[in-house]
Short mmCIF file of C-alpha atoms in Angstrom, two decimals:
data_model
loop_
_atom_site.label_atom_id
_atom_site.label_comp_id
_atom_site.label_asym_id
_atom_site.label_seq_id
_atom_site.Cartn_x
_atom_site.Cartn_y
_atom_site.Cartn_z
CA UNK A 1 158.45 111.27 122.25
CA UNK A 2 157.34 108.48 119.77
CA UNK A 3 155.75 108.11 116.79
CA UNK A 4 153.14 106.30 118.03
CA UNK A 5 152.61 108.93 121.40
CA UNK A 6 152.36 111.58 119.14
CA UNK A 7 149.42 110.34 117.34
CA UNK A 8 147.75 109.12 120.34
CA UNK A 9 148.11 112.66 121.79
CA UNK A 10 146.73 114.20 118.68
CA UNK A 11 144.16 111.70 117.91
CA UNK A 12 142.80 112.75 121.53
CA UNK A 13 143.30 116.42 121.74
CA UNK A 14 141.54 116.77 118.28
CA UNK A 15 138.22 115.55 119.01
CA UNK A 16 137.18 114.94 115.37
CA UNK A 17 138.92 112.93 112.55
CA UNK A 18 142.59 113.86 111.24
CA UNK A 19 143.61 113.45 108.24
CA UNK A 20 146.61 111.42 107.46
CA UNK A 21 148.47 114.02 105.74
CA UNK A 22 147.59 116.43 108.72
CA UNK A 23 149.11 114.02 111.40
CA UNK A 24 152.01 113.14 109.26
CA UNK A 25 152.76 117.09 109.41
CA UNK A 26 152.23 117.32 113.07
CA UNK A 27 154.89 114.03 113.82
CA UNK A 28 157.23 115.54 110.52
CA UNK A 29 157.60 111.48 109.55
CA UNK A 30 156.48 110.34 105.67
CA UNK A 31 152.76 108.92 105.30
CA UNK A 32 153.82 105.76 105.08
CA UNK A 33 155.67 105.64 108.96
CA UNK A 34 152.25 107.27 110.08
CA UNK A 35 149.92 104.75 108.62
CA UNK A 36 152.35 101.76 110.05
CA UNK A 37 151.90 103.82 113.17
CA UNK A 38 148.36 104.12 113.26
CA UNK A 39 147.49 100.33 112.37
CA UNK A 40 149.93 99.73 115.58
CA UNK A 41 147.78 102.07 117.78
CA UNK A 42 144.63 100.65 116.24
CA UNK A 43 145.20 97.08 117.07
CA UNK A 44 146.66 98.39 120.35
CA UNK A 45 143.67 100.14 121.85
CA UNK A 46 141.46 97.05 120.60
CA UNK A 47 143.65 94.84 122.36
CA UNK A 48 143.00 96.78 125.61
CA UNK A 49 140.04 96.51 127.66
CA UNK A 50 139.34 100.22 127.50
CA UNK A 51 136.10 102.21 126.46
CA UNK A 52 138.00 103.95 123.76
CA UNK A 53 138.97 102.74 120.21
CA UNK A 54 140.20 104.35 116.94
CA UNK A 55 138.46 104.19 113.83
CA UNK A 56 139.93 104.50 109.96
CA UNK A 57 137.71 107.00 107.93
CA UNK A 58 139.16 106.35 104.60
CA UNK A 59 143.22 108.37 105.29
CA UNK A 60 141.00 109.91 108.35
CA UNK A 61 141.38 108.70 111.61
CA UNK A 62 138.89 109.49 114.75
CA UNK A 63 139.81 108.39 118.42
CA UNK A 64 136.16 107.73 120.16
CA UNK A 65 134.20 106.08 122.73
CA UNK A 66 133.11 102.76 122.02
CA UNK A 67 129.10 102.45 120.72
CA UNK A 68 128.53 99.94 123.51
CA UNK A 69 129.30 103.10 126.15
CA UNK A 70 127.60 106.09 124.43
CA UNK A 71 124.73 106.24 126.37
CA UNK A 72 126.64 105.14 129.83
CA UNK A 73 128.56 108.43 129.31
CA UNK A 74 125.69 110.37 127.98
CA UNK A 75 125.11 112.76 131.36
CA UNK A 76 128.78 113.22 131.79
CA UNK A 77 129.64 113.82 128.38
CA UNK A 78 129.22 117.71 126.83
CA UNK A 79 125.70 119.09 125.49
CA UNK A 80 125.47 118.84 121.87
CA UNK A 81 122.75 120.05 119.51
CA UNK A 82 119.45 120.15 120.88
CA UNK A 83 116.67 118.43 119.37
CA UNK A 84 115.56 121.48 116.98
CA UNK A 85 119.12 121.82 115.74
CA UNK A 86 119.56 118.21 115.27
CA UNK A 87 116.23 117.91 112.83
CA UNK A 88 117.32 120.98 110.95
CA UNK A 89 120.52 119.70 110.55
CA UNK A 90 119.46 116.12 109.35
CA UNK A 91 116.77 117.78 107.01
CA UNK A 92 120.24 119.81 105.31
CA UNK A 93 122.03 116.20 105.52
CA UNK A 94 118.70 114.66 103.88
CA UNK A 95 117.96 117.39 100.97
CA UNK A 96 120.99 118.85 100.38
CA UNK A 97 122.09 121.07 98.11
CA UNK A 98 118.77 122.63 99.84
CA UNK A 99 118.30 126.31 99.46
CA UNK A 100 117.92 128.16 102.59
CA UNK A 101 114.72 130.14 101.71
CA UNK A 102 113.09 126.66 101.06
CA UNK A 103 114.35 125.00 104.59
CA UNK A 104 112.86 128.27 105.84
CA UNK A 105 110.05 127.08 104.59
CA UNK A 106 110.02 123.62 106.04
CA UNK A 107 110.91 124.61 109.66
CA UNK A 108 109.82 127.95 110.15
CA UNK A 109 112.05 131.63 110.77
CA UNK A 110 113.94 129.58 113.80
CA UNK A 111 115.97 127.83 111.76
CA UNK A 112 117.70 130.91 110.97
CA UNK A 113 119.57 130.47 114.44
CA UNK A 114 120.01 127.24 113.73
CA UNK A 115 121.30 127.53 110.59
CA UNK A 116 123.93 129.97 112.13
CA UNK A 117 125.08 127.88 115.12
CA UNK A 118 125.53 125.11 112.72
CA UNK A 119 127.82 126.99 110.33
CA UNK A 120 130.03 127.99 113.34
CA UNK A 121 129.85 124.41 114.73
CA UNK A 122 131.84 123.69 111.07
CA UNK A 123 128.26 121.35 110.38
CA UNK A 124 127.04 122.80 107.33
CA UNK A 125 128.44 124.96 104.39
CA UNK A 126 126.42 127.86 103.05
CA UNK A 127 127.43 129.87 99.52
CA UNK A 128 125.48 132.04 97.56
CA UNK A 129 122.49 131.04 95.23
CA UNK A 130 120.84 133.43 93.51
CA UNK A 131 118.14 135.57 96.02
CA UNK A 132 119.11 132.47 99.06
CA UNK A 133 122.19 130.66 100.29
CA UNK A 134 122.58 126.64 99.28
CA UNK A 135 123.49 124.67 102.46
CA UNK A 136 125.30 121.20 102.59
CA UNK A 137 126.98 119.50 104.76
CA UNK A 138 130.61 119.20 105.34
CA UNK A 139 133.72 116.80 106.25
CA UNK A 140 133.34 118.02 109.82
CA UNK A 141 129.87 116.66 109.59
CA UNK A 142 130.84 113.22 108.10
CA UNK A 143 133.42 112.72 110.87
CA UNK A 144 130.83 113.35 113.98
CA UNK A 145 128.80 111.16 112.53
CA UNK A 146 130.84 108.37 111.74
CA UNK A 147 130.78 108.38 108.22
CA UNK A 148 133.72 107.53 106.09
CA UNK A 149 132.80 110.22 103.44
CA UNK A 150 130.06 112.97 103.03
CA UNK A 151 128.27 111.58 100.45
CA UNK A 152 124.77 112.69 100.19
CA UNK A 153 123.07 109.80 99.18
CA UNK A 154 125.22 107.62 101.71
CA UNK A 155 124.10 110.39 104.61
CA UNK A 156 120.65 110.16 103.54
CA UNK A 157 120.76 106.34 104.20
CA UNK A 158 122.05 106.73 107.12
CA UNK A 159 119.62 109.05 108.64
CA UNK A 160 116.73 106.76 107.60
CA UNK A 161 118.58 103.86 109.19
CA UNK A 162 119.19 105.72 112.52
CA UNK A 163 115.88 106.69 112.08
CA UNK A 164 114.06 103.60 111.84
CA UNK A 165 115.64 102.33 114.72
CA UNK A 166 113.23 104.38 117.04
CA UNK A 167 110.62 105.81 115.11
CA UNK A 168 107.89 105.01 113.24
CA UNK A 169 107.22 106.39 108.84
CA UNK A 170 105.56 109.36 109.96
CA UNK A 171 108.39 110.12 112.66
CA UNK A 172 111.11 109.80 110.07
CA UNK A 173 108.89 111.82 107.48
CA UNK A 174 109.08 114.92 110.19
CA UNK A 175 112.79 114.59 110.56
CA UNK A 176 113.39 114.52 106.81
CA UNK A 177 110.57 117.24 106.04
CA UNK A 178 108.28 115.10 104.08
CA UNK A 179 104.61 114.61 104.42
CA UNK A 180 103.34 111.33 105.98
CA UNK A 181 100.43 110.74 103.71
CA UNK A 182 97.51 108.32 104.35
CA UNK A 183 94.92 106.66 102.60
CA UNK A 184 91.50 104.72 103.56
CA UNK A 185 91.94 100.77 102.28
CA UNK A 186 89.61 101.59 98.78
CA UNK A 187 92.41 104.15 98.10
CA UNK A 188 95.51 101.85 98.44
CA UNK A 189 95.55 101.23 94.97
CA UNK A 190 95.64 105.04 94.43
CA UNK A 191 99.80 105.20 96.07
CA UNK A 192 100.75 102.61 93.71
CA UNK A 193 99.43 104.36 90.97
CA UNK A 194 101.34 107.56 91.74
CA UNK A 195 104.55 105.69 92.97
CA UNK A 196 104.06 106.41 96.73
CA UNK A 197 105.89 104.05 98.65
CA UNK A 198 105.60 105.77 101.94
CA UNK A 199 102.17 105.93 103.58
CA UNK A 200 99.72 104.44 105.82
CA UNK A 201 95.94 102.95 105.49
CA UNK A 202 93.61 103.64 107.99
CA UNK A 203 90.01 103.24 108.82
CA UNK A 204 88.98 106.99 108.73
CA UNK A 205 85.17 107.06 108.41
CA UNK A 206 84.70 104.88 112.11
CA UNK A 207 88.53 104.72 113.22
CA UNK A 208 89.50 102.23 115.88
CA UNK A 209 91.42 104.24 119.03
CA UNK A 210 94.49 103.37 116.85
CA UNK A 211 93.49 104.82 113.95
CA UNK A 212 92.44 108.12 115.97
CA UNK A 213 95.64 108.27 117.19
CA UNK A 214 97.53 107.62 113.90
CA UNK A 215 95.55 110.31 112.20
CA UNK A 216 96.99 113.03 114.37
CA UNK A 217 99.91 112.40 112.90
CA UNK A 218 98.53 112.58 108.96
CA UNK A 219 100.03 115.58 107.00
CA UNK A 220 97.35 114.35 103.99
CA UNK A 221 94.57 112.05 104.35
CA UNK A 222 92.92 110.81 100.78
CA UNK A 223 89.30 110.12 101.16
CA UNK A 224 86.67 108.73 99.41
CA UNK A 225 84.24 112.28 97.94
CA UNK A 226 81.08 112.70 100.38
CA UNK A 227 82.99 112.32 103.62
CA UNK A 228 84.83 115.24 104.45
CA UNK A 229 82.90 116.57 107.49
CA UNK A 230 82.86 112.90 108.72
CA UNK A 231 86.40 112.60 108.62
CA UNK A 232 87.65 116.39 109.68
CA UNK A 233 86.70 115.71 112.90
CA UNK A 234 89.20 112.98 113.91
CA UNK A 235 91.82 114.56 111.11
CA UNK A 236 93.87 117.99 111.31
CA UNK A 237 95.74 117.51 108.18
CA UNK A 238 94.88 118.31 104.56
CA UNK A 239 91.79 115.98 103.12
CA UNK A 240 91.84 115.20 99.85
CA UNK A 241 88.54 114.30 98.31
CA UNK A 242 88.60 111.36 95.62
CA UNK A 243 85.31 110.12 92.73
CA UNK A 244 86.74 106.62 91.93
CA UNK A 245 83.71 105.45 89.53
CA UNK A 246 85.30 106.51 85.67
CA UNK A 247 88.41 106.90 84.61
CA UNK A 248 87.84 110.24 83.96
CA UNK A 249 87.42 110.27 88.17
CA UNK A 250 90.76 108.38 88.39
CA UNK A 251 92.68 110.49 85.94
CA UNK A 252 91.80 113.59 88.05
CA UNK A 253 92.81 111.72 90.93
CA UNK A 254 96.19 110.69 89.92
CA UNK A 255 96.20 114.58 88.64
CA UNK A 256 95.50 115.94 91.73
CA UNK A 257 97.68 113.70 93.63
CA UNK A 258 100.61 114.46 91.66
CA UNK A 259 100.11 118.10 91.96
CA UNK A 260 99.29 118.30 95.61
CA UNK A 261 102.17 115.37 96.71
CA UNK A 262 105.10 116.48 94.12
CA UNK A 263 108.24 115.44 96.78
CA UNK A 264 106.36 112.15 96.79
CA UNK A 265 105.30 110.74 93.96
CA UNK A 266 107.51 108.87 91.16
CA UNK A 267 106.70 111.70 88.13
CA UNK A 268 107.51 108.80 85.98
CA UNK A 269 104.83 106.52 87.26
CA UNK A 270 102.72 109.47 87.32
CA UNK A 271 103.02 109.80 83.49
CA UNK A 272 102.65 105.92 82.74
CA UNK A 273 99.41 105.50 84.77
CA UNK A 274 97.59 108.49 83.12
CA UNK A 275 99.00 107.04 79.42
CA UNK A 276 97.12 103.48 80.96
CA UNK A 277 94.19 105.09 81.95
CA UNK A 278 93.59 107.50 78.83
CA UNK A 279 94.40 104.34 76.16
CA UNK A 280 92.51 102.46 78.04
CA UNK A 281 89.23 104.61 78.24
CA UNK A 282 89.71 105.37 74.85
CA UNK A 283 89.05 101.52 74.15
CA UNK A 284 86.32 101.20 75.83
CA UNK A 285 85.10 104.49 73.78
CA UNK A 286 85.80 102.55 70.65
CA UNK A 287 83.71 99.65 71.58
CA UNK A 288 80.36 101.76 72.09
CA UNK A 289 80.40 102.91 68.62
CA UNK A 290 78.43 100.40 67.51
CA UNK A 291 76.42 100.44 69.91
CA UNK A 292 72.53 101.75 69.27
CA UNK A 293 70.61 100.55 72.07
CA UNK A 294 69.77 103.62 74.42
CA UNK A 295 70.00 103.81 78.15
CA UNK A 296 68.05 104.61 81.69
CA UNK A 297 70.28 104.93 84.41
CA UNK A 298 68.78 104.39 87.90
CA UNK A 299 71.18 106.80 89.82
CA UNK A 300 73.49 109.63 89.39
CA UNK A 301 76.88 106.77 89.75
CA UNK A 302 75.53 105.29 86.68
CA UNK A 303 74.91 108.47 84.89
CA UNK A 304 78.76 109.20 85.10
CA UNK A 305 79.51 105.45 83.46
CA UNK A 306 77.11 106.27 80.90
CA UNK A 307 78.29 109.57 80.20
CA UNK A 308 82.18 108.72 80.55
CA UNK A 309 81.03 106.00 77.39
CA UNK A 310 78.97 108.70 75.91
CA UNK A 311 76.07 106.37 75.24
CA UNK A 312 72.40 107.37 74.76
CA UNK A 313 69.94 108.19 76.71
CA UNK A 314 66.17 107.48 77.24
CA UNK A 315 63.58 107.16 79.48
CA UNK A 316 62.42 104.22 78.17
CA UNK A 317 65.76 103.10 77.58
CA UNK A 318 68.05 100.10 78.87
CA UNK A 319 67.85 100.24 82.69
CA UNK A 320 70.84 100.38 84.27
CA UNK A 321 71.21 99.84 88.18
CA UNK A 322 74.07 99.37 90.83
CA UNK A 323 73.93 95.97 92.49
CA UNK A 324 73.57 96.45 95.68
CA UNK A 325 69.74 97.04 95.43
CA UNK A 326 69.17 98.93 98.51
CA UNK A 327 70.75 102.62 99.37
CA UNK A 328 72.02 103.58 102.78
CA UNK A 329 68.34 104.97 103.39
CA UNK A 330 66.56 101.79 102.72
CA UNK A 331 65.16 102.93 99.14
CA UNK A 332 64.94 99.92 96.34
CA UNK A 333 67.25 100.88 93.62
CA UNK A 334 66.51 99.65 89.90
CA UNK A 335 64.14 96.98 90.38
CA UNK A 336 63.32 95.14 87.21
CA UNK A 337 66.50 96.74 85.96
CA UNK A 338 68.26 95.00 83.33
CA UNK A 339 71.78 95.38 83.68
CA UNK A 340 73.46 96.13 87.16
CA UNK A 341 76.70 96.81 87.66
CA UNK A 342 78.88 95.93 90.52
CA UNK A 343 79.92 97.88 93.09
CA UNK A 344 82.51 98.69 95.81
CA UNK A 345 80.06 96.55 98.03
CA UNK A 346 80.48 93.53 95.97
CA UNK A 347 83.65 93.48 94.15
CA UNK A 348 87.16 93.19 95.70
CA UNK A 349 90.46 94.63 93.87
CA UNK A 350 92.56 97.93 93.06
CA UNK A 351 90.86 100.66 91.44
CA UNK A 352 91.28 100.03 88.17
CA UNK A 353 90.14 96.81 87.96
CA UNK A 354 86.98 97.84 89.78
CA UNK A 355 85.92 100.69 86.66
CA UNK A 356 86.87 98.05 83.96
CA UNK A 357 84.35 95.29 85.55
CA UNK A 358 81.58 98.27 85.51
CA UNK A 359 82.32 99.56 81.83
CA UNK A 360 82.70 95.85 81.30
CA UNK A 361 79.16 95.14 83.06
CA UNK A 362 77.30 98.45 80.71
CA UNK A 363 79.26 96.99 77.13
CA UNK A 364 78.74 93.18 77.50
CA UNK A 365 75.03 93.52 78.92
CA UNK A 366 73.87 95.72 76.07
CA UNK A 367 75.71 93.64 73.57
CA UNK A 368 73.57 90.78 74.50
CA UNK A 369 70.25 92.58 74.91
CA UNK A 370 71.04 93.74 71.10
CA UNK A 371 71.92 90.14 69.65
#
C-alpha cells in the first residue's frame, strides 16, 4: 500500500481530525513525507467531482462531506445530539470555563444527562472546582465543528455567527443563556447608559400584534413607574419599574439595572454614567445656593425637581407647573403659573438631556424672576 492510500484509509475510518504526528505513526514515514502526502490527497479529492473533500486544521486533518451536501445527506446520515444537548453544549462552548452547578442553574437538573453523554461523546472536559466540576470544551469538539483550534473566544464567535444565520437576538440569547432584555422607546437611552448592546424597544403600554408577540419572548421588560398592571398582561417576564424625572431617579435606575442585568451590562460604563450623573447633579446643587426666591409646585413631578435641588418652599411661592397644561383626566394644571417645565410630551432626546432642560427650566426661570 501507498503513502497516500494509507492516509486516505485513515482519514476515512477516523471520522474526526488526525493529527499529523498521529498519521505519520500509523504510515511509519517522517512528517515531512506525510504532509507532501496530504497536500497531494488534498488537491486530489478537490480535483474530483466527488461530495467529499479534506480539510487542514492547523497539523490536523479531517476528511468530510462537502457544506454544499450537508443537508442532502441529512436523513441518511447518523443522529447526532438532539436539540437539548446541542444548546447545553453551545452554552459550555459560549461560557466556558463554566462551573457545572451554575449551568445547572441555567438549564435546569436535565442537563445533568446531558452533561454526561457529552463527556462520553469526548465534547466537553469536566475537572474538579471546589464544591462543582468546571466544564470546557475539547479538541474533539473543535474538530466536529470545523474549527481549526478550540479557542474560546474564537468558538464563541462562531456560535453567534451560526446563530445569526437563523435566529433572531432573543433566539441566540436562549442558546447562549443570556437574558433578552427590552425596553419601551423613553427607555432607550437607559441601555446605553448601562452598556447594553443587546436588546429590543417595543411599544408595551398599547403593543401592535408584533409587539405582543415579541414580548413573549422578553426575559426583562423596563418600564416607565405607574404601568405595571398595564403591561403584565401582554408580558411574562420580569418588569422593571423606572422614575426618570431627577437624577436621583436615574441614578437608581442605572443602580438597579446594573444589579438586576450583571451578565449584561459593561460594569465600566456602569461606573462612568453614575460618576456623570452624581457631578453633574451636584452642579446643578451648586447653582441654587444663591438662590432665595421660594417655590409652589403644582404637582407631585415638580415636587421631586424641587426637592432633588433642595429649594424652598411656599405656598405663596414661585409657581411651578409641567407644560403640558392638561392631565390625562382633563384637570388644568398650573394656570397662571410662572415657570413650566417641559415634559416627556414636549421634548424629544435621551434621558439625560430631558432632566437637564427641566433643572435648566426651575434655575434659569427663577434667576430671572429675581433680577
Amino acid at each position: 500500500m501507498s503513502e497516500l492510500e494509507i492516509i486516505e484509509a485513515a482519514l476515512f475510518a477516523a471520522g474526526r481530525a488526525v493529527s499529523l504526528e498521529k498519521l505519520a505513526k500509523i504510515s511509519g514515514k517522517p512528517k515531512k513525507t506525510i504532509l507532501s502526502v496530504l497536500r497531494e490527497l488534498m488537491e486530489d479529492y478537490a480535483s474530483r467531482e466527488t461530495g467529499m473533500e479534506i480539510v487542514d486544521l492547523g497539523e490536523r486533518y479531517v476528511m468530510q462531506v462537502k457544506p454544499e451536501y450537508s443537508e442532502l445527506i441529512r436523513m441518511v446520515a447518523p443522529k447526532e445530539l438532539s436539540a437539548p444537548k446541542l444548546r447545553t453544549l453551545s452554552m459550555i462552548a459560549y461560557h466556558q470555563p463554566l462551573l457545572q452547578s451554575d449551568l445547572i442553574e441555567m438549564r435546569g437538573s436535565g442537563a445533568y444527562e446531558h452533561i454526561r453523554d457529552l463527556i462520553e461523546r469526548g465534547f466537553v472536559d469536566s475537572v474538579p472546582c471546589g464544591r462543582s466540576r468546571q466544564l470546557s470544551t475539547t479538541l474533539l469538539f473543535a474538530d466536529y465543528f470545523g474549527l481549526k483550534r478550540n479557542d474560546p473566544q474564537a468558538i464563541k464567535e462562531k456560535i453567534i455567527g451560526l446563530l445569526k444565520e437563523d435566529a433572531g437576538q432573543s433566539e441566540i440569547n436562549r442558546w447562549i443563556g443570556k437574558k433578552t432584555v427590552a425596553v419601551t422607546p423613553m427607555y432607550e437611552s437607559l441601555m446605553g447608559m448601562c452598556g447594553i448592546k443587546d436588546y429590543l424597544v417595543i411599544n408595551a403600554y398599547s403593543p401592535s400584534k408584533e409587539d405582543l408577540s415579541r414580548l413573549l419572548e422578553v426575559d426583562v421588560l423596563v418600564i416607565s413607574a405607574g404601568y405595571l398592571e398595564e403591561v403584565r398582561q401582554h408580558c411574562d417576564g420580569e418588569i422593571l419599574e423606572m422614575h426618570s424625572t431627577t437624577f436621583e431617579d436615574l441614578i437608581e435606575a442605572v443602580s438597579t439595572i446594573a444589579e438586576e442585568l450583571q451578565d449584561e451590562v459593561n460594569p465600566e460604563t456602569v461606573e462612568k454614567t453614575l460618576d456623570n450623573l452624581r457631578e453633574t447633579r451636584g452642579k446643578y446643587l451648586s447653582s441654587t445656593l444663591l438662590i432665595k426666591k421660594k417655590v409652589q409646585p403644582a404637582t407631585d413631578m415638580v415636587s421631586k425637581i424641587v426637592n432633588d435641588l433642595n429649594l424652598g418652599v411656599s405656598a405663596d411661592g414661585v409657581l411651578i407647573a409641567p407644560d403640558y397644561g392638561t392631565s390625562k383626566s382633563g384637570a388644568k394644571i398650573g394656570k397662571g403659573a410662572e415657570i413650566l417645565l417641559p415634559t416627556h410630551r414636549t421634548v424629544e432626546g435621551d434621558l439625560f438631556r430631558r432632566v437637564c432642560l427641566k433643572y435648566d427650566a426651575v434655575l434659569d426661570g427663577l434667576k430671572k424672576i429675581e433680577d
